[in-house]
Amino acid sequence: MLQRSQLKIAIVGGHPSIYREVSQALRENYGLSHWVELPSFSKLGVGGSKIKAKILYCDLIFILTCYMRHGQTDAVAALKRSGAISGKVILLCCRGRTGVMRAILHNVDLLCEVA
């Protein structure tokens, strides 16, 4: 069975404060210690190869759709469709730290149950 501590998780989009607060709380309270953040395109650029390099080995890729541009969602979706990434891509449209945390924990628990 897959353990939470083994998961590699990416958060795509969102404000830096949301990422920081969510990853810290889930790391400290739930043992989710492997995190990748994909900031907005203004920081990363639109190149699919840059996105792929950051999320290639992630088990779960959470896209915070309420906090990002559609182009970033499309770039991740194209990588998934082409088979370039194998992680499960999950669209989240929830606001605030607690909403994002609940959604991530729910999906982590589902993945750990199935594995």
Short mmCIF file of N, CA and C in Angstrom, two decimals:
data_model
loop_
_atom_site.label_atom_id
_atom_site.label_comp_id
_atom_site.label_asym_id
_atom_site.label_seq_id
_atom_site.Cartn_x
_atom_site.Cartn_y
_atom_site.Cartn_z
N MET A 1 0.84 -1.19 0.00
CA MET A 1 0.00 0.00 0.00
C MET A 1 0.89 1.25 0.00
N LEU A 2 0.52 2.20 -0.80
CA LEU A 2 1.24 3.46 -0.90
C LEU A 2 1.03 4.27 0.37
N GLN A 3 2.09 4.84 0.90
CA GLN A 3 2.02 5.66 2.11
C GLN A 3 2.05 7.14 1.74
N ARG A 4 1.41 7.94 2.57
CA ARG A 4 1.40 9.39 2.33
C ARG A 4 2.81 9.95 2.19
N SER A 5 3.70 9.48 3.04
CA SER A 5 5.07 10.02 3.06
C SER A 5 5.83 9.75 1.76
N GLN A 6 5.35 8.82 0.95
CA GLN A 6 6.00 8.48 -0.31
C GLN A 6 5.52 9.34 -1.48
N LEU A 7 4.39 9.98 -1.33
CA LEU A 7 3.80 10.72 -2.44
C LEU A 7 4.59 11.97 -2.80
N LYS A 8 4.65 12.24 -4.09
CA LYS A 8 5.21 13.49 -4.60
C LYS A 8 4.03 14.28 -5.16
N ILE A 9 3.85 15.49 -4.66
CA ILE A 9 2.67 16.28 -4.98
C ILE A 9 3.08 17.62 -5.60
N ALA A 10 2.36 18.01 -6.65
CA ALA A 10 2.58 19.32 -7.27
C ALA A 10 1.33 20.16 -7.10
N ILE A 11 1.54 21.44 -6.85
CA ILE A 11 0.46 22.42 -6.86
C ILE A 11 0.76 23.39 -7.99
N VAL A 12 -0.18 23.49 -8.93
CA VAL A 12 -0.02 24.35 -10.09
C VAL A 12 -0.97 25.52 -9.92
N GLY A 13 -0.43 26.73 -10.02
CA GLY A 13 -1.24 27.92 -9.84
C GLY A 13 -1.36 28.27 -8.37
N GLY A 14 -2.12 29.29 -8.11
CA GLY A 14 -2.32 29.70 -6.73
C GLY A 14 -1.34 30.79 -6.31
N HIS A 15 -1.71 31.44 -5.25
CA HIS A 15 -0.85 32.48 -4.68
C HIS A 15 0.27 31.82 -3.89
N PRO A 16 1.44 32.42 -3.87
CA PRO A 16 2.55 31.84 -3.09
C PRO A 16 2.19 31.59 -1.63
N SER A 17 1.38 32.46 -1.05
CA SER A 17 1.01 32.26 0.36
C SER A 17 0.15 31.01 0.55
N ILE A 18 -0.74 30.72 -0.40
CA ILE A 18 -1.56 29.50 -0.32
C ILE A 18 -0.65 28.28 -0.39
N TYR A 19 0.25 28.26 -1.36
CA TYR A 19 1.18 27.13 -1.49
C TYR A 19 1.98 26.95 -0.21
N ARG A 20 2.54 28.02 0.28
CA ARG A 20 3.40 27.96 1.48
C ARG A 20 2.62 27.43 2.68
N GLU A 21 1.44 27.97 2.92
CA GLU A 21 0.64 27.57 4.08
C GLU A 21 0.15 26.13 3.95
N VAL A 22 -0.33 25.75 2.77
CA VAL A 22 -0.86 24.40 2.56
C VAL A 22 0.25 23.37 2.67
N SER A 23 1.36 23.59 1.97
CA SER A 23 2.44 22.61 2.00
C SER A 23 3.03 22.47 3.40
N GLN A 24 3.16 23.57 4.12
CA GLN A 24 3.69 23.51 5.48
C GLN A 24 2.75 22.74 6.40
N ALA A 25 1.47 23.04 6.35
CA ALA A 25 0.51 22.35 7.23
C ALA A 25 0.42 20.86 6.91
N LEU A 26 0.39 20.51 5.63
CA LEU A 26 0.29 19.10 5.25
C LEU A 26 1.59 18.35 5.53
N ARG A 27 2.70 19.04 5.44
CA ARG A 27 3.99 18.43 5.76
C ARG A 27 4.06 18.13 7.26
N GLU A 28 3.73 19.12 8.07
CA GLU A 28 3.85 18.99 9.52
C GLU A 28 2.79 18.08 10.13
N ASN A 29 1.57 18.12 9.63
CA ASN A 29 0.47 17.40 10.26
C ASN A 29 0.12 16.06 9.62
N TYR A 30 0.52 15.85 8.36
CA TYR A 30 0.09 14.64 7.65
C TYR A 30 1.22 13.88 6.97
N GLY A 31 2.44 14.30 7.16
CA GLY A 31 3.58 13.57 6.60
C GLY A 31 3.76 13.67 5.10
N LEU A 32 3.11 14.64 4.47
CA LEU A 32 3.26 14.84 3.02
C LEU A 32 4.46 15.77 2.81
N SER A 33 5.61 15.19 2.55
CA SER A 33 6.83 15.98 2.58
C SER A 33 7.44 16.31 1.22
N HIS A 34 6.96 15.71 0.15
CA HIS A 34 7.55 15.94 -1.18
C HIS A 34 6.62 16.84 -2.00
N TRP A 35 7.01 18.12 -2.14
CA TRP A 35 6.17 19.12 -2.80
C TRP A 35 6.90 19.80 -3.94
N VAL A 36 6.13 20.13 -4.97
CA VAL A 36 6.62 20.93 -6.09
C VAL A 36 5.60 22.03 -6.31
N GLU A 37 6.09 23.23 -6.52
CA GLU A 37 5.19 24.35 -6.83
C GLU A 37 5.47 24.83 -8.24
N LEU A 38 4.40 25.03 -9.01
CA LEU A 38 4.51 25.67 -10.31
C LEU A 38 3.86 27.03 -10.19
N PRO A 39 4.65 28.07 -10.14
CA PRO A 39 4.09 29.41 -10.01
C PRO A 39 3.39 29.83 -11.29
N SER A 40 2.85 31.02 -11.26
CA SER A 40 2.18 31.55 -12.46
C SER A 40 3.18 31.68 -13.60
N PHE A 41 2.66 31.78 -14.83
CA PHE A 41 3.53 31.89 -16.00
C PHE A 41 4.47 33.08 -15.91
N SER A 42 4.09 34.11 -15.20
CA SER A 42 4.96 35.27 -15.13
C SER A 42 6.30 34.91 -14.49
N LYS A 43 6.32 33.86 -13.69
CA LYS A 43 7.56 33.44 -13.05
C LYS A 43 8.24 32.30 -13.79
N LEU A 44 7.47 31.42 -14.42
CA LEU A 44 8.01 30.20 -15.00
C LEU A 44 8.13 30.25 -16.51
N GLY A 45 7.27 30.95 -17.18
CA GLY A 45 7.25 30.92 -18.64
C GLY A 45 6.25 29.87 -19.11
N VAL A 46 5.98 29.86 -20.40
CA VAL A 46 4.94 28.99 -20.92
C VAL A 46 5.47 27.69 -21.51
N GLY A 47 6.76 27.48 -21.48
CA GLY A 47 7.33 26.29 -22.11
C GLY A 47 6.90 25.00 -21.44
N GLY A 48 6.34 24.10 -22.25
CA GLY A 48 5.92 22.80 -21.73
C GLY A 48 7.07 22.01 -21.14
N SER A 49 8.28 22.19 -21.68
CA SER A 49 9.42 21.44 -21.15
C SER A 49 9.77 21.89 -19.74
N LYS A 50 9.59 23.16 -19.44
CA LYS A 50 9.84 23.65 -18.07
C LYS A 50 8.81 23.08 -17.11
N ILE A 51 7.57 23.05 -17.54
CA ILE A 51 6.51 22.49 -16.69
C ILE A 51 6.75 21.00 -16.50
N LYS A 52 7.03 20.30 -17.58
CA LYS A 52 7.27 18.85 -17.50
C LYS A 52 8.42 18.54 -16.55
N ALA A 53 9.49 19.28 -16.63
CA ALA A 53 10.65 19.04 -15.78
C ALA A 53 10.30 19.13 -14.30
N LYS A 54 9.38 20.02 -13.97
CA LYS A 54 9.02 20.20 -12.56
C LYS A 54 8.05 19.14 -12.06
N ILE A 55 7.15 18.64 -12.91
CA ILE A 55 6.10 17.73 -12.42
C ILE A 55 6.24 16.29 -12.91
N LEU A 56 7.32 16.00 -13.61
CA LEU A 56 7.49 14.68 -14.24
C LEU A 56 7.29 13.52 -13.26
N TYR A 57 7.82 13.62 -12.08
CA TYR A 57 7.79 12.50 -11.14
C TYR A 57 6.74 12.65 -10.05
N CYS A 58 5.79 13.53 -10.23
CA CYS A 58 4.75 13.73 -9.22
C CYS A 58 3.64 12.69 -9.37
N ASP A 59 3.15 12.20 -8.24
CA ASP A 59 2.05 11.24 -8.23
C ASP A 59 0.70 11.94 -8.39
N LEU A 60 0.58 13.11 -7.77
CA LEU A 60 -0.65 13.90 -7.83
C LEU A 60 -0.29 15.32 -8.24
N ILE A 61 -1.03 15.85 -9.20
CA ILE A 61 -0.80 17.21 -9.69
C ILE A 61 -2.11 17.96 -9.52
N PHE A 62 -2.12 18.88 -8.57
CA PHE A 62 -3.33 19.66 -8.28
C PHE A 62 -3.25 20.99 -9.00
N ILE A 63 -4.26 21.27 -9.81
CA ILE A 63 -4.33 22.54 -10.52
C ILE A 63 -5.38 23.39 -9.83
N LEU A 64 -4.94 24.51 -9.27
CA LEU A 64 -5.85 25.42 -8.57
C LEU A 64 -6.47 26.35 -9.61
N THR A 65 -7.55 25.90 -10.20
CA THR A 65 -8.15 26.58 -11.35
C THR A 65 -8.68 27.97 -11.02
N CYS A 66 -9.02 28.22 -9.79
CA CYS A 66 -9.56 29.53 -9.42
C CYS A 66 -8.46 30.59 -9.33
N TYR A 67 -7.21 30.15 -9.36
CA TYR A 67 -6.10 31.07 -9.13
C TYR A 67 -5.10 31.11 -10.28
N MET A 68 -5.48 30.73 -11.48
CA MET A 68 -4.48 30.67 -12.53
C MET A 68 -5.06 30.97 -13.91
N ARG A 69 -4.17 31.04 -14.86
CA ARG A 69 -4.56 31.27 -16.25
C ARG A 69 -4.89 29.94 -16.92
N HIS A 70 -5.76 29.99 -17.91
CA HIS A 70 -6.15 28.78 -18.63
C HIS A 70 -4.98 28.15 -19.38
N GLY A 71 -4.05 28.96 -19.84
CA GLY A 71 -2.91 28.43 -20.58
C GLY A 71 -2.10 27.44 -19.78
N GLN A 72 -1.97 27.71 -18.50
CA GLN A 72 -1.22 26.80 -17.64
C GLN A 72 -1.97 25.47 -17.49
N THR A 73 -3.28 25.53 -17.33
CA THR A 73 -4.09 24.31 -17.26
C THR A 73 -3.95 23.53 -18.56
N ASP A 74 -4.02 24.23 -19.69
CA ASP A 74 -3.90 23.57 -21.00
C ASP A 74 -2.54 22.91 -21.18
N ALA A 75 -1.48 23.55 -20.70
CA ALA A 75 -0.14 22.99 -20.85
C ALA A 75 -0.01 21.68 -20.06
N VAL A 76 -0.53 21.66 -18.83
CA VAL A 76 -0.48 20.43 -18.02
C VAL A 76 -1.35 19.35 -18.66
N ALA A 77 -2.54 19.72 -19.12
CA ALA A 77 -3.44 18.75 -19.76
C ALA A 77 -2.80 18.15 -21.01
N ALA A 78 -2.11 18.96 -21.79
CA ALA A 78 -1.45 18.46 -23.00
C ALA A 78 -0.34 17.47 -22.64
N LEU A 79 0.40 17.75 -21.59
CA LEU A 79 1.44 16.81 -21.15
C LEU A 79 0.83 15.48 -20.71
N LYS A 80 -0.29 15.54 -20.02
CA LYS A 80 -0.96 14.33 -19.57
C LYS A 80 -1.50 13.53 -20.77
N ARG A 81 -2.17 14.23 -21.69
CA ARG A 81 -2.73 13.56 -22.88
C ARG A 81 -1.66 12.87 -23.71
N SER A 82 -0.50 13.49 -23.81
CA SER A 82 0.57 12.93 -24.63
C SER A 82 1.32 11.80 -23.93
N GLY A 83 1.03 11.60 -22.65
CA GLY A 83 1.73 10.56 -21.90
C GLY A 83 3.08 11.01 -21.36
N ALA A 84 3.38 12.30 -21.47
CA ALA A 84 4.67 12.82 -21.01
C ALA A 84 4.77 12.82 -19.48
N ILE A 85 3.63 12.88 -18.80
CA ILE A 85 3.60 12.77 -17.34
C ILE A 85 2.62 11.68 -16.97
N SER A 86 2.89 11.00 -15.88
CA SER A 86 2.02 9.88 -15.49
C SER A 86 1.18 10.17 -14.26
N GLY A 87 1.48 11.23 -13.54
CA GLY A 87 0.72 11.54 -12.33
C GLY A 87 -0.73 11.86 -12.62
N LYS A 88 -1.56 11.68 -11.60
CA LYS A 88 -2.99 11.99 -11.73
C LYS A 88 -3.17 13.51 -11.64
N VAL A 89 -3.84 14.08 -12.62
CA VAL A 89 -4.08 15.53 -12.66
C VAL A 89 -5.48 15.79 -12.12
N ILE A 90 -5.56 16.67 -11.12
CA ILE A 90 -6.83 16.95 -10.45
C ILE A 90 -7.07 18.46 -10.48
N LEU A 91 -8.21 18.85 -11.04
CA LEU A 91 -8.59 20.26 -11.06
C LEU A 91 -9.32 20.60 -9.78
N LEU A 92 -8.84 21.62 -9.09
CA LEU A 92 -9.48 22.06 -7.85
C LEU A 92 -9.97 23.49 -8.04
N CYS A 93 -11.22 23.72 -7.70
CA CYS A 93 -11.74 25.09 -7.70
C CYS A 93 -12.27 25.37 -6.31
N CYS A 94 -11.35 25.51 -5.39
CA CYS A 94 -11.73 25.84 -4.02
C CYS A 94 -10.84 27.00 -3.58
N ARG A 95 -11.34 27.75 -2.66
CA ARG A 95 -10.61 28.94 -2.23
C ARG A 95 -10.16 28.81 -0.79
N GLY A 96 -9.05 29.46 -0.52
CA GLY A 96 -8.54 29.51 0.84
C GLY A 96 -7.75 28.27 1.22
N ARG A 97 -6.94 28.44 2.23
CA ARG A 97 -6.05 27.37 2.68
C ARG A 97 -6.80 26.12 3.09
N THR A 98 -7.85 26.26 3.88
CA THR A 98 -8.54 25.07 4.39
C THR A 98 -9.26 24.31 3.28
N GLY A 99 -9.85 25.02 2.33
CA GLY A 99 -10.51 24.35 1.22
C GLY A 99 -9.53 23.57 0.37
N VAL A 100 -8.39 24.16 0.08
CA VAL A 100 -7.37 23.49 -0.72
C VAL A 100 -6.83 22.28 0.05
N MET A 101 -6.58 22.45 1.34
CA MET A 101 -6.07 21.34 2.16
C MET A 101 -7.04 20.17 2.19
N ARG A 102 -8.32 20.45 2.41
CA ARG A 102 -9.32 19.38 2.44
C ARG A 102 -9.36 18.61 1.12
N ALA A 103 -9.34 19.33 0.02
CA ALA A 103 -9.40 18.69 -1.30
C ALA A 103 -8.15 17.84 -1.55
N ILE A 104 -7.00 18.34 -1.18
CA ILE A 104 -5.76 17.57 -1.37
C ILE A 104 -5.79 16.32 -0.50
N LEU A 105 -6.14 16.46 0.77
CA LEU A 105 -6.18 15.30 1.67
C LEU A 105 -7.17 14.24 1.17
N HIS A 106 -8.32 14.67 0.69
CA HIS A 106 -9.31 13.73 0.16
C HIS A 106 -8.71 12.90 -0.97
N ASN A 107 -8.05 13.56 -1.91
CA ASN A 107 -7.47 12.86 -3.06
C ASN A 107 -6.26 12.02 -2.67
N VAL A 108 -5.48 12.48 -1.71
CA VAL A 108 -4.36 11.68 -1.21
C VAL A 108 -4.89 10.39 -0.58
N ASP A 109 -5.92 10.52 0.24
CA ASP A 109 -6.50 9.33 0.88
C ASP A 109 -7.07 8.36 -0.14
N LEU A 110 -7.71 8.87 -1.19
CA LEU A 110 -8.23 8.00 -2.25
C LEU A 110 -7.09 7.24 -2.94
N LEU A 111 -6.01 7.92 -3.24
CA LEU A 111 -4.89 7.28 -3.92
C LEU A 111 -4.23 6.24 -3.02
N CYS A 112 -4.08 6.55 -1.74
CA CYS A 112 -3.44 5.61 -0.81
C CYS A 112 -4.33 4.39 -0.57
N GLU A 113 -5.65 4.55 -0.61
CA GLU A 113 -6.58 3.42 -0.46
C GLU A 113 -6.49 2.46 -1.63
N VAL A 114 -6.40 3.02 -2.82
CA VAL A 114 -6.41 2.22 -4.05
C VAL A 114 -5.10 1.46 -4.22
N ALA A 115 -4.00 2.10 -3.86
CA ALA A 115 -2.67 1.51 -4.10
C ALA A 115 -2.44 0.27 -3.25
#
